[in-house]
Tab-separated table of C-alpha atoms in Angstrom:
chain	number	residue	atom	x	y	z
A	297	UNK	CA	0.000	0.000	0.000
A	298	UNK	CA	1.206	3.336	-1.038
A	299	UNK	CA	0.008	6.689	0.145
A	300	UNK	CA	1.199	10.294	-0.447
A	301	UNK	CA	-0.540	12.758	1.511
A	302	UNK	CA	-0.249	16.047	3.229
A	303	UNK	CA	-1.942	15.032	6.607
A	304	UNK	CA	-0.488	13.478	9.515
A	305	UNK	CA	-0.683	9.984	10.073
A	306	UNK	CA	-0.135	8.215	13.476
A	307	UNK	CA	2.725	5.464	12.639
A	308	UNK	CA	1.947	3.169	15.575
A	309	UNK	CA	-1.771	2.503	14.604
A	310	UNK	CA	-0.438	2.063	10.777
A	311	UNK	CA	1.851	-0.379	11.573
A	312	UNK	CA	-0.894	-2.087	13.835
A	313	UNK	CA	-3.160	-2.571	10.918
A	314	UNK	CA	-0.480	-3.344	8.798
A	315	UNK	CA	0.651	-6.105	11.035
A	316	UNK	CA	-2.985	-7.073	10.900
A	317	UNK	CA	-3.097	-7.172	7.194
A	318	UNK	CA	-0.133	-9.342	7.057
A	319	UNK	CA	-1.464	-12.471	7.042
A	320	UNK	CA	1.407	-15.171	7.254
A	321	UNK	CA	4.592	-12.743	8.135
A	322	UNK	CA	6.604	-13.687	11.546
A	323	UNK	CA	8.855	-10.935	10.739
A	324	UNK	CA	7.966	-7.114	10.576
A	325	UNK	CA	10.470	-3.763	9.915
A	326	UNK	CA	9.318	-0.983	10.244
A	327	UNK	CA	11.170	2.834	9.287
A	328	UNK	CA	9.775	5.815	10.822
A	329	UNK	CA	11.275	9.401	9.861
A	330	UNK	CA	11.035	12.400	11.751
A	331	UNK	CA	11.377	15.889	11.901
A	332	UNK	CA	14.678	16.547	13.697
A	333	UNK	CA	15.942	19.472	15.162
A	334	UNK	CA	19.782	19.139	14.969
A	335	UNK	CA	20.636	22.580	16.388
A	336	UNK	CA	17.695	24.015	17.723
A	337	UNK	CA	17.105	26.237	14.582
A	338	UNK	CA	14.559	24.896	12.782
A	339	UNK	CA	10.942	26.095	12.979
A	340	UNK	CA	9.563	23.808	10.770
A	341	UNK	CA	10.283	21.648	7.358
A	342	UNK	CA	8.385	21.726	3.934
A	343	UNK	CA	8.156	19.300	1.740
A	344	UNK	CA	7.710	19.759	-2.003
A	345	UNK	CA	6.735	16.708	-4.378
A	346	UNK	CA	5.676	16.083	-7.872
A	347	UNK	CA	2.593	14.857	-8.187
A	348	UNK	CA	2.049	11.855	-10.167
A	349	UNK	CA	5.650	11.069	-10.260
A	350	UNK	CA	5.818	10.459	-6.906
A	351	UNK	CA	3.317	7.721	-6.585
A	352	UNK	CA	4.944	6.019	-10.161
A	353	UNK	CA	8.439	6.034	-8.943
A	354	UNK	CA	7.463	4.951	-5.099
A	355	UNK	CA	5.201	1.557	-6.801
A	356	UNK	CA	8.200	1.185	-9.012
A	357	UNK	CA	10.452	0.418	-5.472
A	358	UNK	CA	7.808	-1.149	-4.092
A	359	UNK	CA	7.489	-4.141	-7.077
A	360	UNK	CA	11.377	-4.369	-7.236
A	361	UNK	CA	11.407	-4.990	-3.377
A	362	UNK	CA	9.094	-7.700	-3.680
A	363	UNK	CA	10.705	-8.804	-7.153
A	364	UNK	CA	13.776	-9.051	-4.874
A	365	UNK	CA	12.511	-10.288	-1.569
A	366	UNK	CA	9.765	-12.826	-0.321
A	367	UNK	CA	7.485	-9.829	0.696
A	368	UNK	CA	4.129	-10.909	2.111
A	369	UNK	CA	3.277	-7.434	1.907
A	370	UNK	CA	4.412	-3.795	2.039
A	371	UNK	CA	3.941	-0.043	2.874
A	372	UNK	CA	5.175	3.254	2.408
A	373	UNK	CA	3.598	6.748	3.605
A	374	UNK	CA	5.489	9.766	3.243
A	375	UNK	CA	3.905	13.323	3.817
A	376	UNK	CA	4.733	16.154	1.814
A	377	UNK	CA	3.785	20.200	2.801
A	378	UNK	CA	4.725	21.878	5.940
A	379	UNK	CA	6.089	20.008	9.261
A	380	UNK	CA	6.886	20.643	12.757
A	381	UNK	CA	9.654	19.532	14.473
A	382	UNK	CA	8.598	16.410	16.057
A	383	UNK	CA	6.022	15.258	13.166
A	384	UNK	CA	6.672	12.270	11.302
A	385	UNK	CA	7.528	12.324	8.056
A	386	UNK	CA	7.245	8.980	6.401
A	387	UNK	CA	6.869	5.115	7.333
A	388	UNK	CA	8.106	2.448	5.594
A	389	UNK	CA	6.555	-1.073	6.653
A	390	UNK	CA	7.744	-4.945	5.348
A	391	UNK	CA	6.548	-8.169	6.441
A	392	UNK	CA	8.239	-11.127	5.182
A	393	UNK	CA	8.330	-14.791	6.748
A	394	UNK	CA	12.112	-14.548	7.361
A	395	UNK	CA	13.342	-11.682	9.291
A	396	UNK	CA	16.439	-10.822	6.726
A	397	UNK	CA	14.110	-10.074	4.069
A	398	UNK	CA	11.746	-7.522	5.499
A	399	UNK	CA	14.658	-5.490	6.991
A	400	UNK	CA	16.338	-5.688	3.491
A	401	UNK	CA	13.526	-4.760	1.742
A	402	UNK	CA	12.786	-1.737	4.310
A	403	UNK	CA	16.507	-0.704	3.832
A	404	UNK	CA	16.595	-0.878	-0.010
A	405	UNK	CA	12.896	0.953	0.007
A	406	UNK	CA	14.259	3.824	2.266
A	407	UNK	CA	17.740	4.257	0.666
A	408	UNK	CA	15.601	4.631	-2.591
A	409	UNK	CA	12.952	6.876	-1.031
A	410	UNK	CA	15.714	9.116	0.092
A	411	UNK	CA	17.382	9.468	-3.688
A	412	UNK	CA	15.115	8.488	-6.088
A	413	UNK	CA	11.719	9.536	-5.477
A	414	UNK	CA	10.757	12.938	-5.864
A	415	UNK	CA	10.854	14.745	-3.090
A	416	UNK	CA	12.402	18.061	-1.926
A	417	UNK	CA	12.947	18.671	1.827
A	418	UNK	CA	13.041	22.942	3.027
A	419	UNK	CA	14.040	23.799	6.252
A	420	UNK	CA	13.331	26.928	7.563
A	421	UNK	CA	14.814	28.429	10.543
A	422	UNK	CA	15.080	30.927	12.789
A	423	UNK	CA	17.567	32.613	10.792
A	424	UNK	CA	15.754	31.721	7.347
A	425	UNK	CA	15.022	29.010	4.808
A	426	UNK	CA	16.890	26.572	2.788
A	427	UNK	CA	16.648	23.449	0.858
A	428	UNK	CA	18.036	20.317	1.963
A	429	UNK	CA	20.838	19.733	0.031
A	430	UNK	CA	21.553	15.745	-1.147
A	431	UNK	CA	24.026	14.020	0.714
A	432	UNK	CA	26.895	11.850	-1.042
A	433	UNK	CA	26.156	9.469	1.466
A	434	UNK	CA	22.615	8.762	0.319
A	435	UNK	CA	23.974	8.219	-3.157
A	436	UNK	CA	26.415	5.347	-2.413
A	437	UNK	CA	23.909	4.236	-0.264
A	438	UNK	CA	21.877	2.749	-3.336
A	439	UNK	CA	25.260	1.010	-4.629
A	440	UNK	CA	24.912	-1.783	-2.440
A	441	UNK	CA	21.546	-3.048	-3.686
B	158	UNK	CA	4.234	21.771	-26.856
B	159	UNK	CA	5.391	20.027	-24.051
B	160	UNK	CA	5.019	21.364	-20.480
B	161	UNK	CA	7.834	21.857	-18.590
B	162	UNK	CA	7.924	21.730	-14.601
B	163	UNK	CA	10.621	22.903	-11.868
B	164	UNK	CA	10.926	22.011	-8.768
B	165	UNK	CA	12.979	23.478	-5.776
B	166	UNK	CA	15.117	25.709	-6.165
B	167	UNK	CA	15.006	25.493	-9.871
B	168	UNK	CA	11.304	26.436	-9.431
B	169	UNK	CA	12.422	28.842	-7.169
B	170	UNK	CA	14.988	30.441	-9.577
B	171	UNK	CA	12.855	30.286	-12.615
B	172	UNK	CA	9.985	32.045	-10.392
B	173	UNK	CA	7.280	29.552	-12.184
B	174	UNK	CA	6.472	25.908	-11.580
B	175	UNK	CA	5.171	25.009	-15.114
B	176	UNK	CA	4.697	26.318	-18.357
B	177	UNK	CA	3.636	24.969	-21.736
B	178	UNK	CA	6.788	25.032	-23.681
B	179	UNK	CA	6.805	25.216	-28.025
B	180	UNK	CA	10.549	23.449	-28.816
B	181	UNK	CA	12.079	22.177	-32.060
B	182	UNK	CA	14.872	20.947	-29.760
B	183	UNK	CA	15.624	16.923	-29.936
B	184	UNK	CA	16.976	16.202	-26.415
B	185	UNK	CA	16.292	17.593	-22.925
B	186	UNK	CA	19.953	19.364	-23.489
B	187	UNK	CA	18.417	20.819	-26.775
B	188	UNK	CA	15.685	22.248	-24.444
B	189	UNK	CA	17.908	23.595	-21.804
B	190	UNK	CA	19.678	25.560	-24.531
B	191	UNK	CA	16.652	27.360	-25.842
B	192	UNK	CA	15.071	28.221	-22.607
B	193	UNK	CA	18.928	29.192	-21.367
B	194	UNK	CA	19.115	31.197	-24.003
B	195	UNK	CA	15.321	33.230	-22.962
B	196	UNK	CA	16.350	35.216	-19.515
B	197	UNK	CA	19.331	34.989	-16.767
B	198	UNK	CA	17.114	33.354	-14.521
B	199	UNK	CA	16.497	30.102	-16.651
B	200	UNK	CA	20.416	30.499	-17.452
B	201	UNK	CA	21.023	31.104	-14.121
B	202	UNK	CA	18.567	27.807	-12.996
B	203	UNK	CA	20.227	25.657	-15.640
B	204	UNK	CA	24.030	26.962	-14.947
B	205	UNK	CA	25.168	24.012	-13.627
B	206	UNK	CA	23.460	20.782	-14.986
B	207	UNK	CA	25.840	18.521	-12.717
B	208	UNK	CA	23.672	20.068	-9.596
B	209	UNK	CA	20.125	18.897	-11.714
B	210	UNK	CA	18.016	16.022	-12.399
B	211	UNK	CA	15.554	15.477	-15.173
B	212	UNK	CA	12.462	13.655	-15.766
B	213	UNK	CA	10.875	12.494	-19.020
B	214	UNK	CA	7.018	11.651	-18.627
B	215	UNK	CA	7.475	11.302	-15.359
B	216	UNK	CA	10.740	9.266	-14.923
B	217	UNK	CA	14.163	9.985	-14.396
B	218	UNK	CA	16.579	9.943	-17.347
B	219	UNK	CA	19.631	11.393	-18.685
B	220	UNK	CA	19.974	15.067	-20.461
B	221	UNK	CA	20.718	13.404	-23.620
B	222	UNK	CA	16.941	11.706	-23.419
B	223	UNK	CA	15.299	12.561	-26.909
B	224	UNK	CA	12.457	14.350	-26.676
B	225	UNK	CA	10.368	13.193	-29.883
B	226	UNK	CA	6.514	11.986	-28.278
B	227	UNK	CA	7.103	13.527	-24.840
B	228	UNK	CA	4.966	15.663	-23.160
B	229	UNK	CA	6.065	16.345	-20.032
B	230	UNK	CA	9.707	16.900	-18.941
B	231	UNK	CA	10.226	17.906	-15.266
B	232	UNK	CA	13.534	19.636	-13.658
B	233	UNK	CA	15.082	19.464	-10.380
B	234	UNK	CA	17.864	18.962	-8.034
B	235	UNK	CA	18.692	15.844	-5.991
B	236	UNK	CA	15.825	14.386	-4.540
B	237	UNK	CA	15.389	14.489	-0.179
B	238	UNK	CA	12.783	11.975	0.539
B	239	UNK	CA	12.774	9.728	3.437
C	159	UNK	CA	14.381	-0.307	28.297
C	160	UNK	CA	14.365	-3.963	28.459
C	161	UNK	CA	10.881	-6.398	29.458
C	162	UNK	CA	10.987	-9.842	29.900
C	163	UNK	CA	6.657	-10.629	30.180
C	164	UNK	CA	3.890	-13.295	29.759
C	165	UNK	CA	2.069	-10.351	29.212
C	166	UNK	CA	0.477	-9.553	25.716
C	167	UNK	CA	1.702	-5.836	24.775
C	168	UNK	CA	0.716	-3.563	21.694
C	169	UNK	CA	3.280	-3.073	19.400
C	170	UNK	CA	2.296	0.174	17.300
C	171	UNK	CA	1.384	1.657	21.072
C	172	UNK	CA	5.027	0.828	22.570
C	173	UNK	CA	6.445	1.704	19.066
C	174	UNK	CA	4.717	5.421	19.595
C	175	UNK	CA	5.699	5.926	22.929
C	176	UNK	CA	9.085	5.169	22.482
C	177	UNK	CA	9.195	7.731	19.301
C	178	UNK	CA	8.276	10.019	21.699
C	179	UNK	CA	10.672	9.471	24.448
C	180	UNK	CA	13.684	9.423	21.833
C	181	UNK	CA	14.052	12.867	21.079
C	182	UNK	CA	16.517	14.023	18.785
C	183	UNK	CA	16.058	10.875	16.494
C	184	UNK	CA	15.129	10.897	12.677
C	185	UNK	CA	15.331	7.489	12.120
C	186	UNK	CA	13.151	4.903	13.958
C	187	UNK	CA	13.446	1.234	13.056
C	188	UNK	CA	11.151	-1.546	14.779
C	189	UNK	CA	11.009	-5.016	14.437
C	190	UNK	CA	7.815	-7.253	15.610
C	191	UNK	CA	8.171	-10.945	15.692
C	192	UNK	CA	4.779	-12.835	15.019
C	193	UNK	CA	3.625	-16.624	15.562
C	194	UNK	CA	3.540	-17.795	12.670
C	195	UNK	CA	1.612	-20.699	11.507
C	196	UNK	CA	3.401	-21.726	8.235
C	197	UNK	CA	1.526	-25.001	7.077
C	198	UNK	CA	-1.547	-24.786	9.330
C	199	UNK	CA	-0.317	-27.218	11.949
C	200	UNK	CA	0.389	-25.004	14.700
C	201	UNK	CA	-2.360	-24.806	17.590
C	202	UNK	CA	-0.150	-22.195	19.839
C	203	UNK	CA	4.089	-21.489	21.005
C	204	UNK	CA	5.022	-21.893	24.354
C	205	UNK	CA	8.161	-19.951	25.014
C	206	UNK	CA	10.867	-21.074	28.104
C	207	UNK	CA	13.357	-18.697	29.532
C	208	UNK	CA	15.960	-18.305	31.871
C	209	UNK	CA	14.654	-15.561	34.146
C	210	UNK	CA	17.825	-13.738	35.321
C	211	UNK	CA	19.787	-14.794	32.356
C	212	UNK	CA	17.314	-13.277	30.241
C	213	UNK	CA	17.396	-10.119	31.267
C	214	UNK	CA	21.531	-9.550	31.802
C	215	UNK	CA	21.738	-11.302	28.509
C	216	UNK	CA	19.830	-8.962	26.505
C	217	UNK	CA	20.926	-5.639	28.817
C	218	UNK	CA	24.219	-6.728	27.466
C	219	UNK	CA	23.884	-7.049	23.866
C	220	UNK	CA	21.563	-3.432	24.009
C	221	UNK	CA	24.597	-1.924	25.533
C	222	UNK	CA	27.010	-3.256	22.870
C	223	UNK	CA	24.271	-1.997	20.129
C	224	UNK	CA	25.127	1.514	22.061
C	225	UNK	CA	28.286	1.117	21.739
C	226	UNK	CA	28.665	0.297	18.291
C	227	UNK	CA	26.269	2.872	17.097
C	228	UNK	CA	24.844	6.234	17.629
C	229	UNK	CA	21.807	5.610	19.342
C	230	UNK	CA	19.353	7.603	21.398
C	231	UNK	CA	17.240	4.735	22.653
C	232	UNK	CA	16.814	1.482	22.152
C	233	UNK	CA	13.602	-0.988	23.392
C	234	UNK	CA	13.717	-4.933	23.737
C	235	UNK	CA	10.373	-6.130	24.437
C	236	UNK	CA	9.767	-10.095	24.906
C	237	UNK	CA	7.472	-12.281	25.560
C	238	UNK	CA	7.079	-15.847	27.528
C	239	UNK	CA	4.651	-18.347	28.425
C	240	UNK	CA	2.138	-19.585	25.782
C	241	UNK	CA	1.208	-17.676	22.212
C	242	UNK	CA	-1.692	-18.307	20.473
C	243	UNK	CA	-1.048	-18.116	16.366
C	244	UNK	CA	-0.695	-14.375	15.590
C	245	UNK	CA	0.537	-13.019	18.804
C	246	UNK	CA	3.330	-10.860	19.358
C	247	UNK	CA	6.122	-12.109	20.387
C	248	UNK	CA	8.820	-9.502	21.000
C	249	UNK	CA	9.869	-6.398	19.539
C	250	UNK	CA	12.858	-4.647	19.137
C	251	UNK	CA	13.127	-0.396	18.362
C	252	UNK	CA	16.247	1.620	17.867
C	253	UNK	CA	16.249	5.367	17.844
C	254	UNK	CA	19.207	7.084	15.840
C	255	UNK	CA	20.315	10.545	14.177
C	256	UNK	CA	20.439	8.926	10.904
C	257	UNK	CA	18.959	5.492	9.558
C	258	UNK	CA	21.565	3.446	8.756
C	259	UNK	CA	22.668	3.292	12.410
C	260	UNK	CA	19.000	2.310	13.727
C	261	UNK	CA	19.036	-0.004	10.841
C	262	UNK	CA	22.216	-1.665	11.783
C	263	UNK	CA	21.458	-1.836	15.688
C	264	UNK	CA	17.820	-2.995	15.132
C	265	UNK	CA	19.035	-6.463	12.551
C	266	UNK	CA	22.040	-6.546	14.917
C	267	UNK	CA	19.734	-7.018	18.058
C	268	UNK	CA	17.744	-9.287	16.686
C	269	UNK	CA	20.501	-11.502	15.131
C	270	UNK	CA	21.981	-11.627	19.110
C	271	UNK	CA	18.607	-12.177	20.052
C	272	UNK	CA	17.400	-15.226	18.410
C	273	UNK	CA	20.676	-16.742	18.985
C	274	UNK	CA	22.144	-15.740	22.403
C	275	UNK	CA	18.996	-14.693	24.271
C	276	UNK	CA	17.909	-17.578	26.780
C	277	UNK	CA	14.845	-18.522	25.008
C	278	UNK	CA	13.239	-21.433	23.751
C	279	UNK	CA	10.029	-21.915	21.333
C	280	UNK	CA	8.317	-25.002	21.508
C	281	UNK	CA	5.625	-25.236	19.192
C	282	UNK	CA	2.357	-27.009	20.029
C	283	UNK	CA	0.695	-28.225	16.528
C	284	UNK	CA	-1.787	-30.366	16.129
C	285	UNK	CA	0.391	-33.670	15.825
C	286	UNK	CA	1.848	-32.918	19.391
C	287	UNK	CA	4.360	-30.865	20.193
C	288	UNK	CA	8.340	-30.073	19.770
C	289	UNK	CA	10.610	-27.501	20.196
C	290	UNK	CA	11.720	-25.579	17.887
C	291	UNK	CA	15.318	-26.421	16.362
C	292	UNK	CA	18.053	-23.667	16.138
C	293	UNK	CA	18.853	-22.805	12.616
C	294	UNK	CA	22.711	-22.740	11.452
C	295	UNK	CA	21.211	-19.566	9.146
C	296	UNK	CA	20.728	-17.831	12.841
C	297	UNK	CA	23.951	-19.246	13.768
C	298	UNK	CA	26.031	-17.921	10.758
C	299	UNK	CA	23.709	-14.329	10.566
C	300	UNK	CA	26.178	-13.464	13.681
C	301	UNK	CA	29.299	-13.661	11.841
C	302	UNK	CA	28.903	-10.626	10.122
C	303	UNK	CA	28.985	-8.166	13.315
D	69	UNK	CA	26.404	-27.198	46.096
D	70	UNK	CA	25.914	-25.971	43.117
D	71	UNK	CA	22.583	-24.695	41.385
D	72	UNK	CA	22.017	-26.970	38.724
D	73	UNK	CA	19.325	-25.454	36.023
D	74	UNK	CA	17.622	-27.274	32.768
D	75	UNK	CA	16.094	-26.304	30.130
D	76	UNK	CA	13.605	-27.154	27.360
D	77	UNK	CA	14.376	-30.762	26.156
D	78	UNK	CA	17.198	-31.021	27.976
D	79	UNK	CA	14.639	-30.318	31.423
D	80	UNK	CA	12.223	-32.259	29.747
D	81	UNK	CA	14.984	-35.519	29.627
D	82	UNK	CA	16.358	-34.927	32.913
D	83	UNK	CA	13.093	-34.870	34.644
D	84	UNK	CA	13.465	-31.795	36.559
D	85	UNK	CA	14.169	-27.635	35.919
D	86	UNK	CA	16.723	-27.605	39.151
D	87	UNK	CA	18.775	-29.244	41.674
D	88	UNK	CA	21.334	-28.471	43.991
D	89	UNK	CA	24.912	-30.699	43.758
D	90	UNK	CA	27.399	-31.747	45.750
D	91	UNK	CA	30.378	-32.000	43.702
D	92	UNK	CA	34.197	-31.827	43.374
D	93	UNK	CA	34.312	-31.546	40.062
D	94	UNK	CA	36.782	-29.240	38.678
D	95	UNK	CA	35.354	-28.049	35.140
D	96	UNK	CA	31.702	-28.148	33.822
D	97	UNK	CA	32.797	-30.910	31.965
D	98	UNK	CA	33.399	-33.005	35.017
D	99	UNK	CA	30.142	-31.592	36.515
D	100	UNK	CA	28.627	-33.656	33.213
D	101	UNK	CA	30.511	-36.585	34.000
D	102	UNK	CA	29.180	-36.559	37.646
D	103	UNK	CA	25.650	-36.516	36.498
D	104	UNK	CA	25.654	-38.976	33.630
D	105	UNK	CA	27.192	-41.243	35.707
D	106	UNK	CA	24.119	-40.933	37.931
D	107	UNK	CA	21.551	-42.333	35.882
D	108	UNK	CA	20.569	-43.021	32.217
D	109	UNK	CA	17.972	-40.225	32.287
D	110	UNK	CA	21.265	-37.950	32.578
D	111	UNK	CA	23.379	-39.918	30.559
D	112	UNK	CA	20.668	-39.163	27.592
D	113	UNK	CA	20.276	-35.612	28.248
D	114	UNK	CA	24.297	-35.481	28.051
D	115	UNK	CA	24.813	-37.972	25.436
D	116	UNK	CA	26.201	-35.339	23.009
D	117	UNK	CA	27.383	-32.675	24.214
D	118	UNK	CA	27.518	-30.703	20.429
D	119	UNK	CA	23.863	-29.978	21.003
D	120	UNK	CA	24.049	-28.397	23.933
D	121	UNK	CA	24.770	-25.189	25.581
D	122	UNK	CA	26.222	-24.161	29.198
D	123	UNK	CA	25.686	-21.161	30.632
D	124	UNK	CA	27.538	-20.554	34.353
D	125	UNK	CA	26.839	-17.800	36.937
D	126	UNK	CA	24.175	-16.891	33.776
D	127	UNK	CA	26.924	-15.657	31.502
D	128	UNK	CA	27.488	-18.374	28.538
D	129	UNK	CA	30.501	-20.612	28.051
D	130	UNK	CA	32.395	-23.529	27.404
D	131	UNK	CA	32.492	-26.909	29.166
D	132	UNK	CA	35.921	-26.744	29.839
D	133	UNK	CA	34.971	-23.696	32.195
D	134	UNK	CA	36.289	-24.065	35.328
D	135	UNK	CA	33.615	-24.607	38.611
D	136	UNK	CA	35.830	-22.996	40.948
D	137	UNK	CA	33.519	-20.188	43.275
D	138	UNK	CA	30.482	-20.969	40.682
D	139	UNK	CA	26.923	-20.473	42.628
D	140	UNK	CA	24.966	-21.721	39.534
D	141	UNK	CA	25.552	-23.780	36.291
D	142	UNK	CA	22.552	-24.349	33.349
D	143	UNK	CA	22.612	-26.928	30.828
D	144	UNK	CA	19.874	-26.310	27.791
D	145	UNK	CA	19.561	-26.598	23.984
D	146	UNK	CA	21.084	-23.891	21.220
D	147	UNK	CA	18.585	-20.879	22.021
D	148	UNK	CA	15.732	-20.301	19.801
D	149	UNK	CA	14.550	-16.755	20.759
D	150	UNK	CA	13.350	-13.269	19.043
């Protein structure tokens, strides 16, 4: 399941009915992100997206992650707009029978989410605003899979 | 016509987040050259293509991509998901 | 926080309260183990521990998972006693700065978990009952740490 | 006297989840050689010792450990947890 929205979502209660949904799994990862405030400077975080592309290039993850792993299921939310510190920004949810494949999958699916779908992270501060830039790390990141 | 979108900062620089875009060019590069060539802020935006991504109809390709059938090309930096 | 229970517990309500006690983390990783009834044999899991054991075991592999990375919190919940087919088992959480290290202490934990924790499943199925056999997959997942 | 804990099977063979012994045994290994000796119950539970694990004082180890000051020693099966 797949779902790019603007409102808040409460991760625990997703990954309850998640866990519900996933019929047969002994094994489920979960990834929350949140809002951090490194330095006590930021105010609040906006997320920009393209529409359309977003939801093609998330489902496009999502079926090689199950192409890749035995996947009994799997979920991604991620929230785009403005953001307090604090709020959660995205989930990412496997369920597999076998415990190394739903943390692989939920690795691969948020090193991806990070680089390759299309979303643009602004912080602004106390002292003004400024996008996120990409980090190298993030890059190589996706060379392992 | 194809439309063409920005994102980020590129949106930011250009000052508009689409527009409907009448190109003889054959690649995305083609198309950076003519609208480079419009104002200082789409050569300005475009400056350094190392720094940008592009999309084609929605998925990421390479700034050599043809553009012959497409109707939608998108540019942006370095996505920040997650 | 480490707990050793019989007690059910629920998992997307621990996994929210501990995002809110680890402040200063972007990156929350859970796992949740579930009984799993793979060929629809199995009538419930009884699980055997070392009480004592149990607990300094598992304190000790959560402070090596501090150690090795840079956590802000980390949760070990696990049950004992008898399961019932799609129960809970335990759970593991790992609060972090960035994801890879609540990644890496979260598969980590659970590798050291399933392995050196002082538990045993036995598995009541319809045919009678037997406990469950290690696997040398388990065995061997602790070689790379 | 020692604490002497089982568990799963290896409780299940033996009869029992705890005792305490009397021994003079040096290492756990002799501790094993003790109790096998006692009966065949024993002597099954400890018939190979490749599928078992030893725990003493609650910290895991080997069954050449020594018994020296040791309050409490558990025999029981590769663990099976998480």
């Amino acid at each position: 399941m797949l779902r790019v929205q603007p409102d808040p979502f409460d991760p625990g209660m997703e990954a309850n009915a998640f866990a519900a949904r996933a019929a047969g799994a002994g094994a489920i990862v979960t990834f929350t992100g949140i809002v951090r405030d490194t330095d006590a400077r930021l105010a609040a975080m906006e997320i920009e997206h393209y529409p359309g592309m977003t939801e093609r290039a998330i489902a496009a993850m999502m079926d090689q992650a199950r192409s890749r792993w035995s996947l009994t299921d799997a979920l991604v939310i991620h929230r785009h707009g403005r953001l307090a510190v604090g709020e959660t920004i995205m989930m990412v949810a496997t369920a597999a029978p076998h415990r190394a494949h739903a943390f692989a999958a939920a690795a691969f699916l948020m090193d991806y989410l990070k680089s390759r779908a299309p979303f643009w992270k602004k912080e602004m501060g106390v002292a003004g605003t400024s996008w996120v830039a990409a980090k190298d790390d993030d890059e190589d990141a996706l060379k392992r899979w | 016509m194809i439309d063409v979108l920005y994102f980020a900062w590129v949106r930011e620089r250009i000052g508009l987040p689409r527009e409907r875009v009448a190109t003889t060019a054959a690649t995305v590069a083609g198309l950076v050259a003519e609208l480079s060539a419009r104002e200082d802020r789409y050569a300005l935006a475009f400056s350094d293509l190392t720094a940008l991504r592009v999309a084609v109809d929605q998925e990421l390709t390479t700034f050599d991509a043809p553009l012959a059938g497409v109707r939608e090309v998108a540019f942006f930096p370095p996505m920040t998901g997650g």
